[in-house]
Amino acid sequence: MTLDDQLSAFLGEEPQQGRAEVFTAEVMKAVERRVFLDRLAAMAAGAVVLALVLWAVSPALNLMVRAIAPSLAPVCGGLVFVAAIIMTGGPQVWRRLSIG
């Protein structure tokens, strides 16, 4: 234990980081940033592809929704009502329903 380490221990301070530790931390930060940007780019590309596919099949989806919508309207209305109650009820309702 060096004199600096003993003094730091006595005063309750953390010893200064070495240059190698700082360099390692900076390299790790750069690698994580690169991985994050790569994942973000992949997700953005996937979102663009999904948007293009949905845009391409939108005429068929429009016809299907027009055919199904009248029968599903009451069910959707009830689900929206239940979701509003759960959201506005807060943690008390969530605990009673074992959601949160």
Short mmCIF file of N, CA and C in Angstrom, two decimals:
data_model
loop_
_atom_site.label_atom_id
_atom_site.label_comp_id
_atom_site.label_asym_id
_atom_site.label_seq_id
_atom_site.Cartn_x
_atom_site.Cartn_y
_atom_site.Cartn_z
N MET A 1 0.85 -1.17 0.00
CA MET A 1 0.00 0.00 0.00
C MET A 1 0.90 1.24 0.00
N THR A 2 0.70 2.10 -0.94
CA THR A 2 1.52 3.31 -1.04
C THR A 2 1.07 4.34 -0.02
N LEU A 3 1.86 5.35 0.14
CA LEU A 3 1.52 6.41 1.09
C LEU A 3 0.23 7.12 0.66
N ASP A 4 0.04 7.29 -0.63
CA ASP A 4 -1.19 7.93 -1.12
C ASP A 4 -2.41 7.08 -0.77
N ASP A 5 -2.29 5.76 -0.93
CA ASP A 5 -3.40 4.87 -0.59
C ASP A 5 -3.70 4.91 0.90
N GLN A 6 -2.66 4.93 1.72
CA GLN A 6 -2.86 4.99 3.17
C GLN A 6 -3.53 6.31 3.57
N LEU A 7 -3.07 7.40 2.97
CA LEU A 7 -3.66 8.70 3.27
C LEU A 7 -5.11 8.76 2.82
N SER A 8 -5.40 8.21 1.63
CA SER A 8 -6.78 8.19 1.12
C SER A 8 -7.67 7.35 2.02
N ALA A 9 -7.15 6.20 2.49
CA ALA A 9 -7.93 5.35 3.38
C ALA A 9 -8.18 6.06 4.70
N PHE A 10 -7.18 6.74 5.19
CA PHE A 10 -7.34 7.47 6.45
C PHE A 10 -8.36 8.59 6.33
N LEU A 11 -8.33 9.31 5.22
CA LEU A 11 -9.24 10.43 5.03
C LEU A 11 -10.60 10.00 4.46
N GLY A 12 -10.73 8.71 4.14
CA GLY A 12 -12.01 8.22 3.62
C GLY A 12 -12.25 8.62 2.18
N GLU A 13 -11.22 8.87 1.42
CA GLU A 13 -11.36 9.25 0.02
C GLU A 13 -11.04 8.05 -0.85
N GLU A 14 -11.53 8.14 -2.05
CA GLU A 14 -11.21 7.11 -3.03
C GLU A 14 -9.90 7.46 -3.70
N PRO A 15 -9.02 6.49 -3.91
CA PRO A 15 -7.77 6.81 -4.60
C PRO A 15 -8.03 7.20 -6.05
N GLN A 16 -7.15 7.99 -6.60
CA GLN A 16 -7.31 8.45 -7.98
C GLN A 16 -7.18 7.28 -8.94
N GLN A 17 -7.97 7.31 -10.00
CA GLN A 17 -7.90 6.24 -10.98
C GLN A 17 -6.61 6.36 -11.79
N GLY A 18 -6.09 5.21 -12.15
CA GLY A 18 -4.92 5.20 -13.00
C GLY A 18 -5.29 5.50 -14.44
N ARG A 19 -4.29 5.83 -15.22
CA ARG A 19 -4.55 6.16 -16.62
C ARG A 19 -5.09 4.97 -17.38
N ALA A 20 -4.64 3.77 -17.02
CA ALA A 20 -5.11 2.57 -17.71
C ALA A 20 -6.60 2.35 -17.45
N GLU A 21 -7.05 2.59 -16.22
CA GLU A 21 -8.46 2.42 -15.90
C GLU A 21 -9.33 3.43 -16.64
N VAL A 22 -8.87 4.66 -16.72
CA VAL A 22 -9.62 5.69 -17.44
C VAL A 22 -9.69 5.35 -18.92
N PHE A 23 -8.57 4.88 -19.48
CA PHE A 23 -8.53 4.50 -20.89
C PHE A 23 -9.49 3.34 -21.15
N THR A 24 -9.49 2.35 -20.27
CA THR A 24 -10.39 1.20 -20.43
C THR A 24 -11.84 1.64 -20.37
N ALA A 25 -12.16 2.53 -19.44
CA ALA A 25 -13.53 3.02 -19.33
C ALA A 25 -13.95 3.78 -20.59
N GLU A 26 -13.06 4.59 -21.12
CA GLU A 26 -13.38 5.34 -22.35
C GLU A 26 -13.58 4.40 -23.54
N VAL A 27 -12.75 3.37 -23.63
CA VAL A 27 -12.89 2.41 -24.73
C VAL A 27 -14.21 1.66 -24.59
N MET A 28 -14.55 1.25 -23.37
CA MET A 28 -15.81 0.55 -23.16
C MET A 28 -17.00 1.44 -23.49
N LYS A 29 -16.90 2.72 -23.14
CA LYS A 29 -17.97 3.65 -23.45
C LYS A 29 -18.13 3.80 -24.96
N ALA A 30 -17.02 3.88 -25.68
CA ALA A 30 -17.09 4.01 -27.14
C ALA A 30 -17.68 2.76 -27.78
N VAL A 31 -17.32 1.59 -27.25
CA VAL A 31 -17.85 0.35 -27.80
C VAL A 31 -19.36 0.27 -27.55
N GLU A 32 -19.79 0.61 -26.35
CA GLU A 32 -21.22 0.58 -26.04
C GLU A 32 -22.00 1.58 -26.88
N ARG A 33 -21.42 2.75 -27.12
CA ARG A 33 -22.08 3.75 -27.96
C ARG A 33 -22.25 3.20 -29.37
N ARG A 34 -21.22 2.53 -29.88
CA ARG A 34 -21.27 1.97 -31.23
C ARG A 34 -22.33 0.87 -31.32
N VAL A 35 -22.38 0.00 -30.31
CA VAL A 35 -23.39 -1.06 -30.29
C VAL A 35 -24.78 -0.45 -30.24
N PHE A 36 -24.96 0.57 -29.42
CA PHE A 36 -26.26 1.25 -29.33
C PHE A 36 -26.67 1.83 -30.67
N LEU A 37 -25.74 2.51 -31.34
CA LEU A 37 -26.06 3.11 -32.63
C LEU A 37 -26.37 2.05 -33.68
N ASP A 38 -25.65 0.93 -33.64
CA ASP A 38 -25.93 -0.16 -34.59
C ASP A 38 -27.32 -0.74 -34.36
N ARG A 39 -27.67 -0.97 -33.08
CA ARG A 39 -29.01 -1.49 -32.78
C ARG A 39 -30.09 -0.49 -33.16
N LEU A 40 -29.83 0.78 -32.91
CA LEU A 40 -30.80 1.82 -33.26
C LEU A 40 -31.01 1.87 -34.77
N ALA A 41 -29.93 1.76 -35.53
CA ALA A 41 -30.04 1.76 -36.99
C ALA A 41 -30.81 0.54 -37.49
N ALA A 42 -30.57 -0.61 -36.87
CA ALA A 42 -31.28 -1.82 -37.27
C ALA A 42 -32.77 -1.69 -36.97
N MET A 43 -33.10 -1.15 -35.81
CA MET A 43 -34.52 -0.97 -35.47
C MET A 43 -35.19 0.05 -36.39
N ALA A 44 -34.47 1.10 -36.75
CA ALA A 44 -35.03 2.10 -37.66
C ALA A 44 -35.27 1.49 -39.03
N ALA A 45 -34.34 0.67 -39.50
CA ALA A 45 -34.52 0.00 -40.79
C ALA A 45 -35.72 -0.94 -40.75
N GLY A 46 -35.87 -1.66 -39.65
CA GLY A 46 -37.02 -2.55 -39.50
C GLY A 46 -38.33 -1.78 -39.49
N ALA A 47 -38.34 -0.63 -38.83
CA ALA A 47 -39.55 0.20 -38.79
C ALA A 47 -39.90 0.73 -40.17
N VAL A 48 -38.90 1.09 -40.95
CA VAL A 48 -39.14 1.58 -42.31
C VAL A 48 -39.71 0.47 -43.18
N VAL A 49 -39.14 -0.73 -43.07
CA VAL A 49 -39.64 -1.86 -43.85
C VAL A 49 -41.08 -2.18 -43.47
N LEU A 50 -41.36 -2.20 -42.16
CA LEU A 50 -42.72 -2.47 -41.70
C LEU A 50 -43.70 -1.41 -42.21
N ALA A 51 -43.28 -0.16 -42.18
CA ALA A 51 -44.14 0.92 -42.67
C ALA A 51 -44.42 0.75 -44.16
N LEU A 52 -43.41 0.40 -44.93
CA LEU A 52 -43.61 0.19 -46.36
C LEU A 52 -44.54 -0.98 -46.65
N VAL A 53 -44.38 -2.06 -45.89
CA VAL A 53 -45.26 -3.23 -46.08
C VAL A 53 -46.70 -2.87 -45.73
N LEU A 54 -46.90 -2.18 -44.62
CA LEU A 54 -48.26 -1.78 -44.25
C LEU A 54 -48.86 -0.81 -45.26
N TRP A 55 -48.04 0.08 -45.79
CA TRP A 55 -48.52 1.00 -46.82
C TRP A 55 -48.93 0.23 -48.07
N ALA A 56 -48.17 -0.81 -48.41
CA ALA A 56 -48.46 -1.59 -49.62
C ALA A 56 -49.75 -2.40 -49.48
N VAL A 57 -50.04 -2.89 -48.28
CA VAL A 57 -51.24 -3.72 -48.11
C VAL A 57 -52.41 -2.93 -47.54
N SER A 58 -52.27 -1.62 -47.44
CA SER A 58 -53.34 -0.81 -46.84
C SER A 58 -54.68 -0.91 -47.58
N PRO A 59 -54.72 -1.02 -48.91
CA PRO A 59 -56.04 -1.16 -49.55
C PRO A 59 -56.79 -2.42 -49.10
N ALA A 60 -56.06 -3.53 -48.99
CA ALA A 60 -56.70 -4.77 -48.54
C ALA A 60 -57.11 -4.66 -47.07
N LEU A 61 -56.25 -4.06 -46.25
CA LEU A 61 -56.59 -3.89 -44.84
C LEU A 61 -57.79 -2.96 -44.67
N ASN A 62 -57.89 -1.95 -45.51
CA ASN A 62 -59.02 -1.03 -45.44
C ASN A 62 -60.33 -1.76 -45.70
N LEU A 63 -60.35 -2.64 -46.69
CA LEU A 63 -61.57 -3.41 -46.98
C LEU A 63 -61.92 -4.34 -45.82
N MET A 64 -60.90 -4.98 -45.23
CA MET A 64 -61.16 -5.90 -44.11
C MET A 64 -61.68 -5.14 -42.89
N VAL A 65 -61.11 -3.98 -42.62
CA VAL A 65 -61.55 -3.21 -41.46
C VAL A 65 -62.97 -2.73 -41.66
N ARG A 66 -63.31 -2.31 -42.86
CA ARG A 66 -64.69 -1.87 -43.13
C ARG A 66 -65.69 -3.00 -42.91
N ALA A 67 -65.30 -4.24 -43.22
CA ALA A 67 -66.20 -5.38 -43.06
C ALA A 67 -66.32 -5.79 -41.60
N ILE A 68 -65.24 -5.68 -40.85
CA ILE A 68 -65.23 -6.18 -39.46
C ILE A 68 -65.63 -5.12 -38.45
N ALA A 69 -65.39 -3.86 -38.74
CA ALA A 69 -65.55 -2.78 -37.76
C ALA A 69 -66.93 -2.71 -37.13
N PRO A 70 -68.03 -2.82 -37.87
CA PRO A 70 -69.34 -2.68 -37.22
C PRO A 70 -69.59 -3.73 -36.12
N SER A 71 -69.08 -4.95 -36.32
CA SER A 71 -69.31 -5.98 -35.31
C SER A 71 -68.38 -5.84 -34.11
N LEU A 72 -67.24 -5.21 -34.28
CA LEU A 72 -66.27 -5.07 -33.19
C LEU A 72 -66.40 -3.76 -32.42
N ALA A 73 -67.22 -2.84 -32.89
CA ALA A 73 -67.33 -1.53 -32.24
C ALA A 73 -67.76 -1.62 -30.78
N PRO A 74 -68.77 -2.42 -30.42
CA PRO A 74 -69.14 -2.49 -29.00
C PRO A 74 -68.03 -3.09 -28.12
N VAL A 75 -67.35 -4.09 -28.63
CA VAL A 75 -66.26 -4.71 -27.88
C VAL A 75 -65.13 -3.72 -27.65
N CYS A 76 -64.77 -2.99 -28.68
CA CYS A 76 -63.70 -1.99 -28.55
C CYS A 76 -64.09 -0.88 -27.59
N GLY A 77 -65.35 -0.47 -27.63
CA GLY A 77 -65.82 0.55 -26.69
C GLY A 77 -65.70 0.08 -25.26
N GLY A 78 -66.06 -1.16 -25.00
CA GLY A 78 -65.94 -1.71 -23.65
C GLY A 78 -64.49 -1.81 -23.20
N LEU A 79 -63.60 -2.22 -24.11
CA LEU A 79 -62.18 -2.31 -23.77
C LEU A 79 -61.58 -0.94 -23.47
N VAL A 80 -62.00 0.06 -24.21
CA VAL A 80 -61.52 1.42 -23.95
C VAL A 80 -62.01 1.89 -22.58
N PHE A 81 -63.24 1.58 -22.24
CA PHE A 81 -63.78 1.95 -20.93
C PHE A 81 -63.01 1.28 -19.80
N VAL A 82 -62.73 -0.02 -19.94
CA VAL A 82 -61.96 -0.74 -18.91
C VAL A 82 -60.55 -0.18 -18.81
N ALA A 83 -59.91 0.12 -19.93
CA ALA A 83 -58.56 0.68 -19.91
C ALA A 83 -58.55 2.04 -19.23
N ALA A 84 -59.58 2.85 -19.48
CA ALA A 84 -59.65 4.17 -18.83
C ALA A 84 -59.80 4.03 -17.32
N ILE A 85 -60.59 3.08 -16.88
CA ILE A 85 -60.75 2.86 -15.43
C ILE A 85 -59.44 2.41 -14.81
N ILE A 86 -58.75 1.50 -15.45
CA ILE A 86 -57.47 1.01 -14.92
C ILE A 86 -56.45 2.13 -14.87
N MET A 87 -56.38 2.93 -15.92
CA MET A 87 -55.38 4.00 -15.96
C MET A 87 -55.67 5.11 -14.96
N THR A 88 -56.92 5.49 -14.81
CA THR A 88 -57.24 6.58 -13.89
C THR A 88 -57.33 6.12 -12.45
N GLY A 89 -57.53 4.83 -12.24
CA GLY A 89 -57.63 4.31 -10.88
C GLY A 89 -56.32 4.33 -10.15
N GLY A 90 -55.25 4.23 -10.86
CA GLY A 90 -53.94 4.28 -10.24
C GLY A 90 -53.55 2.99 -9.56
N PRO A 91 -52.56 3.07 -8.68
CA PRO A 91 -52.00 1.88 -8.03
C PRO A 91 -53.01 1.08 -7.21
N GLN A 92 -54.02 1.74 -6.65
CA GLN A 92 -55.00 0.99 -5.86
C GLN A 92 -55.74 -0.03 -6.72
N VAL A 93 -56.17 0.40 -7.89
CA VAL A 93 -56.88 -0.51 -8.79
C VAL A 93 -55.92 -1.56 -9.32
N TRP A 94 -54.68 -1.16 -9.60
CA TRP A 94 -53.70 -2.11 -10.13
C TRP A 94 -53.43 -3.22 -9.13
N ARG A 95 -53.32 -2.86 -7.84
CA ARG A 95 -53.08 -3.88 -6.82
C ARG A 95 -54.26 -4.83 -6.70
N ARG A 96 -55.48 -4.30 -6.76
CA ARG A 96 -56.67 -5.16 -6.66
C ARG A 96 -56.75 -6.14 -7.83
N LEU A 97 -56.30 -5.70 -9.01
CA LEU A 97 -56.34 -6.56 -10.19
C LEU A 97 -55.06 -7.36 -10.37
N SER A 98 -54.11 -7.22 -9.45
CA SER A 98 -52.81 -7.90 -9.49
C SER A 98 -52.04 -7.54 -10.75
N ILE A 99 -52.13 -6.27 -11.16
CA ILE A 99 -51.39 -5.81 -12.34
C ILE A 99 -50.03 -5.26 -11.91
N GLY A 100 -49.99 -4.45 -10.86
CA GLY A 100 -48.75 -3.78 -10.50
C GLY A 100 -48.23 -4.09 -9.16
#
